PDB file of C-alpha atoms in Angstrom:
ATOM      1  CA  MET A   1     -10.373  46.456  11.062  1.00 52.00           C
ATOM      2  CA  ILE A   2      -7.207  46.301  13.129  1.00 58.00           C
ATOM      3  CA  VAL A   3      -8.805  43.928  15.637  1.00 55.00           C
ATOM      4  CA  ALA A   4     -10.089  41.684  12.843  1.00 54.00           C
ATOM      5  CA  SER A   5      -6.669  41.695  11.181  1.00 63.00           C
ATOM      6  CA  ARG A   6      -4.935  40.728  14.422  1.00 64.00           C
ATOM      7  CA  ARG A   7      -7.501  38.025  15.053  1.00 67.00           C
ATOM      8  CA  GLY A   8      -6.932  36.648  11.536  1.00 67.00           C
ATOM      9  CA  ARG A   9      -3.150  36.580  12.025  1.00 75.00           C
ATOM     10  CA  GLY A  10      -3.632  34.884  15.399  1.00 74.00           C
ATOM     11  CA  LEU A  11      -5.809  32.156  13.872  1.00 80.00           C
ATOM     12  CA  GLN A  12      -3.326  31.638  11.074  1.00 84.00           C
ATOM     13  CA  ALA A  13      -0.458  31.371  13.555  1.00 83.00           C
ATOM     14  CA  ALA A  14      -2.473  28.843  15.586  1.00 85.00           C
ATOM     15  CA  ARG A  15      -3.112  26.779  12.447  1.00 89.00           C
ATOM     16  CA  TYR A  16       0.584  26.761  11.577  1.00 90.00           C
ATOM     17  CA  ALA A  17       1.511  25.793  15.133  1.00 90.00           C
ATOM     18  CA  LEU A  18      -1.011  22.937  15.053  1.00 91.00           C
ATOM     19  CA  LEU A  19       0.314  21.729  11.694  1.00 91.00           C
ATOM     20  CA  VAL A  20       3.889  21.831  12.978  1.00 91.00           C
ATOM     21  CA  LEU A  21       2.900  19.877  16.096  1.00 92.00           C
ATOM     22  CA  LEU A  22       1.068  17.235  14.050  1.00 93.00           C
ATOM     23  CA  SER A  23       4.025  16.984  11.659  1.00 90.00           C
ATOM     24  CA  VAL A  24       6.404  16.399  14.556  1.00 90.00           C
ATOM     25  CA  LEU A  25       4.146  13.726  16.028  1.00 91.00           C
ATOM     26  CA  PHE A  26       3.895  12.054  12.611  1.00 89.00           C
ATOM     27  CA  LEU A  27       7.643  12.167  11.873  1.00 89.00           C
ATOM     28  CA  LEU A  28       8.818  11.203  15.373  1.00 89.00           C
ATOM     29  CA  PRO A  29       8.394   7.407  14.850  1.00 88.00           C
ATOM     30  CA  PHE A  30      10.412   7.636  11.627  1.00 88.00           C
ATOM     31  CA  TYR A  31      13.174   9.489  13.447  1.00 88.00           C
ATOM     32  CA  VAL A  32      13.210   6.821  16.160  1.00 87.00           C
ATOM     33  CA  LEU A  33      13.445   4.153  13.447  1.00 88.00           C
ATOM     34  CA  VAL A  34      16.405   5.836  11.729  1.00 87.00           C
ATOM     35  CA  ARG A  35      18.125   6.603  15.023  1.00 87.00           C
ATOM     36  CA  ASN A  36      17.854   3.033  16.307  1.00 85.00           C
ATOM     37  CA  ALA A  37      18.895   1.576  12.943  1.00 85.00           C
ATOM     38  CA  PHE A  38      22.359   3.090  13.412  1.00 84.00           C
ATOM     39  CA  ALA A  39      22.620   2.712  17.180  1.00 82.00           C
ATOM     40  CA  SER A  40      24.065  -0.019  19.349  1.00 79.00           C
ATOM     41  CA  ASN A  41      21.947  -2.433  21.330  1.00 77.00           C
ATOM     42  CA  LYS A  42      23.198  -0.846  24.551  1.00 79.00           C
ATOM     43  CA  LEU A  43      21.938   2.573  23.482  1.00 79.00           C
ATOM     44  CA  ILE A  44      18.561   1.227  22.308  1.00 78.00           C
ATOM     45  CA  THR A  45      17.892  -0.607  25.562  1.00 78.00           C
ATOM     46  CA  ALA A  46      19.302   2.138  27.826  1.00 78.00           C
ATOM     47  CA  PRO A  47      16.863   3.331  30.522  1.00 78.00           C
ATOM     48  CA  ARG A  48      17.411   6.990  29.595  1.00 80.00           C
ATOM     49  CA  TRP A  49      16.519   8.267  26.146  1.00 77.00           C
ATOM     50  CA  ARG A  50      19.171   9.961  24.039  1.00 78.00           C
ATOM     51  CA  TRP A  51      18.220  11.809  20.898  1.00 78.00           C
ATOM     52  CA  LEU A  52      21.492  11.174  19.080  1.00 77.00           C
ATOM     53  CA  PRO A  53      23.759   8.104  19.200  1.00 74.00           C
ATOM     54  CA  ASP A  54      27.411   8.531  20.154  1.00 73.00           C
ATOM     55  CA  GLN A  55      28.446   7.253  16.736  1.00 74.00           C
ATOM     56  CA  VAL A  56      26.841   5.929  13.605  1.00 75.00           C
ATOM     57  CA  ASN A  57      26.993   2.151  13.741  1.00 75.00           C
ATOM     58  CA  LEU A  58      27.050   0.509  10.302  1.00 79.00           C
ATOM     59  CA  ASP A  59      27.580  -2.959  11.763  1.00 80.00           C
ATOM     60  CA  ASN A  60      23.799  -3.355  11.968  1.00 80.00           C
ATOM     61  CA  LEU A  61      23.496  -3.029   8.196  1.00 83.00           C
ATOM     62  CA  ARG A  62      26.276  -5.537   7.592  1.00 83.00           C
ATOM     63  CA  ALA A  63      24.777  -7.938  10.125  1.00 80.00           C
ATOM     64  CA  LEU A  64      21.371  -7.678   8.456  1.00 82.00           C
ATOM     65  CA  PHE A  65      22.591  -8.929   5.088  1.00 81.00           C
ATOM     66  CA  ALA A  66      25.197 -11.312   6.529  1.00 78.00           C
ATOM     67  CA  GLN A  67      22.667 -13.615   8.195  1.00 71.00           C
ATOM     68  CA  ASP A  68      22.242 -16.459   5.714  1.00 66.00           C
ATOM     69  CA  ASN A  69      19.571 -18.147   7.832  1.00 67.00           C
ATOM     70  CA  VAL A  70      17.339 -15.082   7.469  1.00 69.00           C
ATOM     71  CA  GLY A  71      17.904 -14.113   3.842  1.00 80.00           C
ATOM     72  CA  MET A  72      16.990 -10.424   3.643  1.00 85.00           C
ATOM     73  CA  VAL A  73      17.930 -10.050  -0.023  1.00 87.00           C
ATOM     74  CA  PRO A  74      15.724 -12.948  -1.244  1.00 89.00           C
ATOM     75  CA  ALA A  75      12.934 -11.635   0.983  1.00 91.00           C
ATOM     76  CA  MET A  76      13.147  -8.213  -0.686  1.00 91.00           C
ATOM     77  CA  TRP A  77      12.951  -9.905  -4.071  1.00 93.00           C
ATOM     78  CA  HIS A  78       9.956 -12.007  -3.037  1.00 93.00           C
ATOM     79  CA  SER A  79       8.132  -8.941  -1.716  1.00 94.00           C
ATOM     80  CA  ALA A  80       8.863  -7.026  -4.919  1.00 94.00           C
ATOM     81  CA  VAL A  81       7.532  -9.827  -7.117  1.00 95.00           C
ATOM     82  CA  MET A  82       4.412 -10.193  -4.978  1.00 95.00           C
ATOM     83  CA  ALA A  83       3.715  -6.452  -4.752  1.00 95.00           C
ATOM     84  CA  LEU A  84       4.285  -5.709  -8.443  1.00 95.00           C
ATOM     85  CA  SER A  85       2.281  -8.725  -9.605  1.00 95.00           C
ATOM     86  CA  GLN A  86      -0.608  -8.048  -7.260  1.00 95.00           C
ATOM     87  CA  THR A  87      -0.645  -4.348  -8.119  1.00 95.00           C
ATOM     88  CA  THR A  88      -0.718  -5.005 -11.864  1.00 95.00           C
ATOM     89  CA  LEU A  89      -3.469  -7.614 -11.674  1.00 96.00           C
ATOM     90  CA  THR A  90      -5.559  -5.678  -9.154  1.00 96.00           C
ATOM     91  CA  VAL A  91      -5.446  -2.493 -11.203  1.00 95.00           C
ATOM     92  CA  LEU A  92      -6.335  -4.342 -14.415  1.00 95.00           C
ATOM     93  CA  ILE A  93      -9.253  -6.309 -12.937  1.00 95.00           C
ATOM     94  CA  SER A  94     -10.626  -3.431 -10.866  1.00 95.00           C
ATOM     95  CA  LEU A  95     -10.305  -1.028 -13.796  1.00 95.00           C
ATOM     96  CA  LEU A  96     -12.534  -3.195 -15.971  1.00 94.00           C
ATOM     97  CA  ALA A  97     -14.953  -4.029 -13.161  1.00 93.00           C
ATOM     98  CA  GLY A  98     -15.276  -0.415 -12.056  1.00 93.00           C
ATOM     99  CA  TYR A  99     -15.965   0.746 -15.601  1.00 93.00           C
ATOM    100  CA  ALA A 100     -18.643  -1.911 -16.059  1.00 91.00           C
ATOM    101  CA  LEU A 101     -20.372  -0.935 -12.814  1.00 92.00           C
ATOM    102  CA  ALA A 102     -20.276   2.749 -13.777  1.00 90.00           C
ATOM    103  CA  ARG A 103     -21.473   2.468 -17.373  1.00 87.00           C
ATOM    104  CA  TYR A 104     -23.938  -0.426 -17.359  1.00 86.00           C
ATOM    105  CA  ASP A 105     -26.845   0.528 -15.117  1.00 82.00           C
ATOM    106  CA  ASN A 106     -29.084  -2.523 -14.838  1.00 86.00           C
ATOM    107  CA  ARG A 107     -30.348  -4.854 -12.154  1.00 88.00           C
ATOM    108  CA  LEU A 108     -27.330  -7.144 -12.315  1.00 88.00           C
ATOM    109  CA  SER A 109     -24.845  -4.275 -11.999  1.00 86.00           C
ATOM    110  CA  ARG A 110     -26.745  -2.880  -8.993  1.00 89.00           C
ATOM    111  CA  ILE A 111     -26.665  -6.302  -7.311  1.00 91.00           C
ATOM    112  CA  LEU A 112     -22.938  -6.614  -7.974  1.00 89.00           C
ATOM    113  CA  LEU A 113     -22.360  -3.102  -6.651  1.00 88.00           C
ATOM    114  CA  GLY A 114     -24.233  -3.943  -3.462  1.00 90.00           C
ATOM    115  CA  PHE A 115     -22.201  -7.115  -3.053  1.00 90.00           C
ATOM    116  CA  THR A 116     -18.998  -5.121  -3.613  1.00 89.00           C
ATOM    117  CA  LEU A 117     -19.949  -2.614  -0.934  1.00 88.00           C
ATOM    118  CA  PHE A 118     -20.886  -5.450   1.422  1.00 90.00           C
ATOM    119  CA  THR A 119     -17.458  -7.054   1.080  1.00 88.00           C
ATOM    120  CA  LEU A 120     -15.890  -3.745   2.111  1.00 87.00           C
ATOM    121  CA  MET A 121     -17.497  -4.158   5.524  1.00 87.00           C
ATOM    122  CA  VAL A 122     -16.149  -7.688   6.035  1.00 85.00           C
ATOM    123  CA  PRO A 123     -12.781  -7.827   7.851  1.00 85.00           C
ATOM    124  CA  ALA A 124     -10.104  -9.339   5.634  1.00 82.00           C
ATOM    125  CA  SER A 125      -9.000 -11.708   8.397  1.00 81.00           C
ATOM    126  CA  VAL A 126     -12.423 -13.411   8.308  1.00 86.00           C
ATOM    127  CA  THR A 127     -11.699 -14.705   4.800  1.00 88.00           C
ATOM    128  CA  PHE A 128      -8.202 -15.993   5.573  1.00 89.00           C
ATOM    129  CA  ILE A 129      -9.281 -19.450   6.754  1.00 90.00           C
ATOM    130  CA  PRO A 130     -11.389 -20.377   3.682  1.00 91.00           C
ATOM    131  CA  MET A 131      -8.785 -18.818   1.375  1.00 93.00           C
ATOM    132  CA  PHE A 132      -6.014 -20.771   3.065  1.00 93.00           C
ATOM    133  CA  VAL A 133      -7.961 -24.026   2.730  1.00 94.00           C
ATOM    134  CA  MET A 134      -8.550 -23.406  -0.991  1.00 94.00           C
ATOM    135  CA  THR A 135      -4.925 -22.364  -1.493  1.00 94.00           C
ATOM    136  CA  ALA A 136      -3.693 -25.530   0.188  1.00 94.00           C
ATOM    137  CA  GLN A 137      -6.050 -27.724  -1.843  1.00 94.00           C
ATOM    138  CA  LEU A 138      -4.795 -26.128  -5.058  1.00 94.00           C
ATOM    139  CA  GLY A 139      -1.199 -26.817  -4.034  1.00 93.00           C
ATOM    140  CA  TRP A 140      -0.255 -23.143  -3.969  1.00 93.00           C
ATOM    141  CA  ILE A 141       1.407 -23.087  -0.557  1.00 93.00           C
ATOM    142  CA  ASP A 142       4.910 -21.578  -0.798  1.00 90.00           C
ATOM    143  CA  SER A 143       4.287 -20.242  -4.299  1.00 93.00           C
ATOM    144  CA  PHE A 144       3.733 -16.798  -5.759  1.00 93.00           C
ATOM    145  CA  ARG A 145       0.340 -17.896  -7.005  1.00 94.00           C
ATOM    146  CA  GLY A 146      -0.720 -18.465  -3.418  1.00 93.00           C
ATOM    147  CA  LEU A 147       0.578 -15.031  -2.432  1.00 93.00           C
ATOM    148  CA  VAL A 148      -0.813 -13.046  -5.361  1.00 94.00           C
ATOM    149  CA  VAL A 149      -4.035 -14.604  -6.663  1.00 93.00           C
ATOM    150  CA  PRO A 150      -6.161 -14.424  -3.459  1.00 91.00           C
ATOM    151  CA  GLY A 151      -5.358 -10.734  -3.064  1.00 89.00           C
ATOM    152  CA  MET A 152      -5.784  -9.485  -6.607  1.00 90.00           C
ATOM    153  CA  PHE A 153      -9.557  -8.967  -6.299  1.00 90.00           C
ATOM    154  CA  SER A 154     -10.130  -5.697  -4.451  1.00 91.00           C
ATOM    155  CA  ALA A 155     -13.594  -4.322  -3.715  1.00 92.00           C
ATOM    156  CA  PHE A 156     -12.054  -1.049  -2.568  1.00 92.00           C
ATOM    157  CA  ALA A 157     -10.152  -0.576  -5.834  1.00 93.00           C
ATOM    158  CA  THR A 158     -13.232  -1.488  -7.865  1.00 93.00           C
ATOM    159  CA  TYR A 159     -15.335   1.051  -5.988  1.00 92.00           C
ATOM    160  CA  MET A 160     -12.732   3.782  -6.432  1.00 91.00           C
ATOM    161  CA  PHE A 161     -12.610   3.159 -10.183  1.00 93.00           C
ATOM    162  CA  ARG A 162     -16.400   3.164 -10.381  1.00 92.00           C
ATOM    163  CA  GLN A 163     -16.650   6.488  -8.581  1.00 89.00           C
ATOM    164  CA  SER A 164     -14.041   7.975 -10.891  1.00 89.00           C
ATOM    165  CA  PHE A 165     -15.716   6.720 -14.066  1.00 91.00           C
ATOM    166  CA  LEU A 166     -19.057   8.146 -12.964  1.00 89.00           C
ATOM    167  CA  GLY A 167     -17.521  11.578 -13.440  1.00 86.00           C
ATOM    168  CA  PHE A 168     -15.839  10.731 -16.740  1.00 86.00           C
ATOM    169  CA  PRO A 169     -17.339  12.704 -19.674  1.00 86.00           C
ATOM    170  CA  ALA A 170     -19.576  10.410 -21.684  1.00 83.00           C
ATOM    171  CA  ASP A 171     -19.234  12.766 -24.673  1.00 86.00           C
ATOM    172  CA  LEU A 172     -15.702  11.520 -25.281  1.00 86.00           C
ATOM    173  CA  GLU A 173     -16.887   7.928 -25.479  1.00 86.00           C
ATOM    174  CA  GLU A 174     -19.788   8.837 -27.739  1.00 85.00           C
ATOM    175  CA  ALA A 175     -17.460  10.726 -30.073  1.00 87.00           C
ATOM    176  CA  ALA A 176     -15.171   7.701 -30.314  1.00 85.00           C
ATOM    177  CA  MET A 177     -18.093   5.392 -31.095  1.00 86.00           C
ATOM    178  CA  ILE A 178     -19.333   7.795 -33.783  1.00 84.00           C
ATOM    179  CA  ASP A 179     -15.874   7.533 -35.345  1.00 83.00           C
ATOM    180  CA  GLY A 180     -16.354   3.778 -35.551  1.00 83.00           C
ATOM    181  CA  ALA A 181     -14.694   2.522 -32.374  1.00 82.00           C
ATOM    182  CA  ASN A 182     -16.309  -0.406 -30.579  1.00 86.00           C
ATOM    183  CA  PRO A 183     -16.778  -0.345 -26.767  1.00 83.00           C
ATOM    184  CA  TRP A 184     -13.547  -2.288 -26.176  1.00 88.00           C
ATOM    185  CA  ALA A 185     -11.474   0.089 -28.319  1.00 88.00           C
ATOM    186  CA  THR A 186     -13.212   3.091 -26.756  1.00 88.00           C
ATOM    187  CA  PHE A 187     -12.265   1.939 -23.305  1.00 89.00           C
ATOM    188  CA  TRP A 188      -8.580   1.310 -24.040  1.00 91.00           C
ATOM    189  CA  ARG A 189      -8.014   4.254 -26.379  1.00 89.00           C
ATOM    190  CA  VAL A 190     -10.143   6.939 -24.729  1.00 89.00           C
ATOM    191  CA  VAL A 191     -11.140   6.073 -21.177  1.00 90.00           C
ATOM    192  CA  ALA A 192      -8.025   4.345 -19.836  1.00 89.00           C
ATOM    193  CA  PRO A 193      -5.460   6.916 -21.105  1.00 89.00           C
ATOM    194  CA  ASN A 194      -7.483   9.720 -19.505  1.00 87.00           C
ATOM    195  CA  SER A 195      -7.753   7.907 -16.160  1.00 87.00           C
ATOM    196  CA  LEU A 196      -4.075   7.728 -15.237  1.00 87.00           C
ATOM    197  CA  GLY A 197      -4.718   9.681 -12.043  1.00 86.00           C
ATOM    198  CA  ILE A 198      -7.008   7.095 -10.494  1.00 89.00           C
ATOM    199  CA  VAL A 199      -4.842   4.286 -11.895  1.00 91.00           C
ATOM    200  CA  GLY A 200      -1.820   5.789 -10.146  1.00 89.00           C
ATOM    201  CA  ALA A 201      -3.769   6.239  -6.907  1.00 88.00           C
ATOM    202  CA  VAL A 202      -5.084   2.671  -6.844  1.00 92.00           C
ATOM    203  CA  GLY A 203      -1.692   1.340  -7.885  1.00 91.00           C
ATOM    204  CA  THR A 204       0.049   3.214  -5.076  1.00 90.00           C
ATOM    205  CA  ILE A 205      -2.412   2.069  -2.414  1.00 90.00           C
ATOM    206  CA  THR A 206      -2.307  -1.524  -3.661  1.00 93.00           C
ATOM    207  CA  PHE A 207       1.492  -1.649  -3.835  1.00 93.00           C
ATOM    208  CA  ILE A 208       1.915  -0.265  -0.313  1.00 92.00           C
ATOM    209  CA  GLY A 209      -0.696  -2.652   1.078  1.00 92.00           C
ATOM    210  CA  SER A 210       0.833  -5.647  -0.693  1.00 94.00           C
ATOM    211  CA  TRP A 211       4.383  -4.783   0.339  1.00 94.00           C
ATOM    212  CA  ASN A 212       3.368  -4.322   3.975  1.00 92.00           C
ATOM    213  CA  ALA A 213       1.202  -7.459   4.099  1.00 92.00           C
ATOM    214  CA  PHE A 214       2.144  -9.750   6.966  1.00 92.00           C
ATOM    215  CA  LEU A 215      -0.632 -12.110   8.035  1.00 91.00           C
ATOM    216  CA  TRP A 216      -1.392 -13.725   4.672  1.00 93.00           C
ATOM    217  CA  PRO A 217       2.293 -14.242   3.710  1.00 93.00           C
ATOM    218  CA  LEU A 218       2.851 -15.640   7.203  1.00 92.00           C
ATOM    219  CA  LEU A 219       0.223 -18.319   6.471  1.00 92.00           C
ATOM    220  CA  VAL A 220       1.210 -19.129   2.889  1.00 94.00           C
ATOM    221  CA  ALA A 221       4.893 -18.307   2.419  1.00 90.00           C
ATOM    222  CA  ARG A 222       7.648 -20.755   3.277  1.00 86.00           C
ATOM    223  CA  GLU A 223      11.359 -20.871   2.456  1.00 84.00           C
ATOM    224  CA  ASN A 224      10.954 -20.158  -1.269  1.00 88.00           C
ATOM    225  CA  THR A 225       8.585 -17.175  -1.002  1.00 90.00           C
ATOM    226  CA  ARG A 226       9.155 -15.638   2.423  1.00 91.00           C
ATOM    227  CA  THR A 227       8.559 -11.872   2.244  1.00 92.00           C
ATOM    228  CA  VAL A 228      10.241  -8.966   4.024  1.00 92.00           C
ATOM    229  CA  GLN A 229       7.622  -8.539   6.729  1.00 91.00           C
ATOM    230  CA  VAL A 230       7.718 -12.219   7.652  1.00 91.00           C
ATOM    231  CA  THR A 231      11.512 -12.160   7.588  1.00 89.00           C
ATOM    232  CA  LEU A 232      11.618  -9.241  10.025  1.00 88.00           C
ATOM    233  CA  SER A 233       9.554 -11.218  12.501  1.00 86.00           C
ATOM    234  CA  GLN A 234      12.366 -13.774  12.695  1.00 83.00           C
ATOM    235  CA  PHE A 235      14.469 -11.263  14.603  1.00 80.00           C
ATOM    236  CA  MET A 236      11.975 -11.599  17.473  1.00 79.00           C
ATOM    237  CA  THR A 237      12.383 -15.017  19.060  1.00 72.00           C
ATOM    238  CA  SER A 238      11.826 -16.631  22.438  1.00 62.00           C
ATOM    239  CA  GLN A 239      15.518 -16.047  23.193  1.00 72.00           C
ATOM    240  CA  GLY A 240      15.138 -12.296  22.779  1.00 74.00           C
ATOM    241  CA  VAL A 241      14.881  -9.516  20.245  1.00 78.00           C
ATOM    242  CA  ASN A 242      17.777  -8.339  18.113  1.00 80.00           C
ATOM    243  CA  TYR A 243      16.740  -4.693  18.213  1.00 83.00           C
ATOM    244  CA  PRO A 244      19.558  -3.114  16.154  1.00 84.00           C
ATOM    245  CA  VAL A 245      19.146  -5.513  13.230  1.00 86.00           C
ATOM    246  CA  LEU A 246      15.357  -5.394  13.523  1.00 87.00           C
ATOM    247  CA  PHE A 247      15.283  -1.601  13.246  1.00 89.00           C
ATOM    248  CA  THR A 248      17.784  -1.694  10.386  1.00 88.00           C
ATOM    249  CA  GLY A 249      15.676  -4.243   8.546  1.00 89.00           C
ATOM    250  CA  ALA A 250      12.557  -2.145   9.063  1.00 90.00           C
ATOM    251  CA  LEU A 251      14.361   0.898   7.665  1.00 90.00           C
ATOM    252  CA  VAL A 252      15.489  -1.028   4.593  1.00 90.00           C
ATOM    253  CA  ALA A 253      11.976  -2.450   4.138  1.00 91.00           C
ATOM    254  CA  ILE A 254      10.277   0.956   3.954  1.00 91.00           C
ATOM    255  CA  ILE A 255      12.644   2.404   1.335  1.00 90.00           C
ATOM    256  CA  PRO A 256      10.729   0.951  -1.676  1.00 90.00           C
ATOM    257  CA  VAL A 257       7.412   2.088  -0.194  1.00 89.00           C
ATOM    258  CA  VAL A 258       8.676   5.629   0.357  1.00 88.00           C
ATOM    259  CA  GLY A 259      10.113   5.691  -3.166  1.00 88.00           C
ATOM    260  CA  VAL A 260       6.844   4.578  -4.759  1.00 85.00           C
ATOM    261  CA  PHE A 261       4.843   7.051  -2.678  1.00 82.00           C
ATOM    262  CA  LEU A 262       7.092  10.007  -3.524  1.00 83.00           C
ATOM    263  CA  PHE A 263       7.029   9.102  -7.218  1.00 81.00           C
ATOM    264  CA  LEU A 264       3.245   8.633  -7.409  1.00 76.00           C
ATOM    265  CA  GLN A 265       1.937  10.980  -4.718  1.00 74.00           C
ATOM    266  CA  ARG A 266       0.679  13.420  -7.357  1.00 73.00           C
ATOM    267  CA  TYR A 267      -1.470  10.675  -8.876  1.00 69.00           C
ATOM    268  CA  LEU A 268      -2.617   9.584  -5.424  1.00 68.00           C
ATOM    269  CA  VAL A 269      -4.063  12.995  -4.590  1.00 67.00           C
ATOM    270  CA  GLU A 270      -5.524  13.416  -8.076  1.00 66.00           C
ATOM    271  CA  GLY A 271      -7.087   9.957  -8.025  1.00 61.00           C
ATOM    272  CA  VAL A 272      -8.731  10.433  -4.641  1.00 61.00           C
ATOM    273  CA  GLU A 273     -10.164  13.746  -5.818  1.00 60.00           C
ATOM    274  CA  THR A 274     -11.589  12.325  -9.052  1.00 59.00           C
ATOM    275  CA  SER A 275     -13.100   9.342  -7.251  1.00 54.00           C
ATOM    276  CA  GLY A 276     -15.005  11.647  -4.923  1.00 49.00           C
ATOM    277  CA  MET A 277     -13.686   9.823  -1.815  1.00 49.00           C
ATOM    278  CA  LYS A 278     -12.540  12.844   0.191  1.00 45.00           C
TER     279      LYS A 278
END
C-alpha cells in the first residue's frame, strides 16, 4: 500500500511538472511579445537576451498610433467590422445548414454532407484565385462585401452544428409540434435557444479566425478596408523592420481576440463537447 501510494504521488507530481513545463512553453512567446512591445530597438536587437528591459518604453505605443501613413485605428475598425459581420453570417448560415443535415436524412442531405466533408480537406488557399477573380468581377475589391461574403460559408462550422444537433433531444421538438408549432417556429423557439453552447463555440472560433486572417485581406483590401494584420505587415519593408512598433502593434491586435476568448471560453468548451469533436 505504501509503495503504491508513493508511486501514485510520484506520477501525480510528474503530471504537474509536465503541465507546468508545457504552460511555460506556451506562455513564453506571449511574454516575449509583451517584453518587446515596451522595449527599445537597441534592447530587442541586442546579441544577448535580457529578460527584463531597463525601463518601460511607452514611446512605441505613441509611435504606433502617430503614424498617419499606416492608420492603426482605422485598421482596428475595419478588422472589427469584418470579424463581427463574418461571425454573425457564418453562425446564422451554418446553424441552419447544420440543422438541416442533422434532421433531414435523405439522399440529397447525404450528398451535401459528403460534399461538406470533402471541402474540409481542400486547403483554403486553393480557392483564393477563383474567389479573387469572382470578387474582382463583381466589383467588390476594397469593400467589406469582398472581405466578408467569400468567408461566410464554413464547412467546419456546418459540420460542428450538425454533430451537435444529432445529440439534441428530438422529444423537445416533437412536443413543440404537438403544441402547434411549425418546423420554423420549433427551430427558433426550442432548438436555437438550447444550443447556445455550440453557437458560442462556433462564434468564438470564427471571430478569432476572421480577426487573424491575413492572406485574403491582403488580396482584397486596399486603403478603405485594410485590416490589422495587413497593416502590421507594413512595418516590415525592404529598408528594414521597425521591431518596437511591430511588437506593440501585435500586442494591441491580440487584445480583442483575448477578450473574446476569455468571455466565451465556457461556451467554447461546452460546444466542442456537445459536437462530439474531442
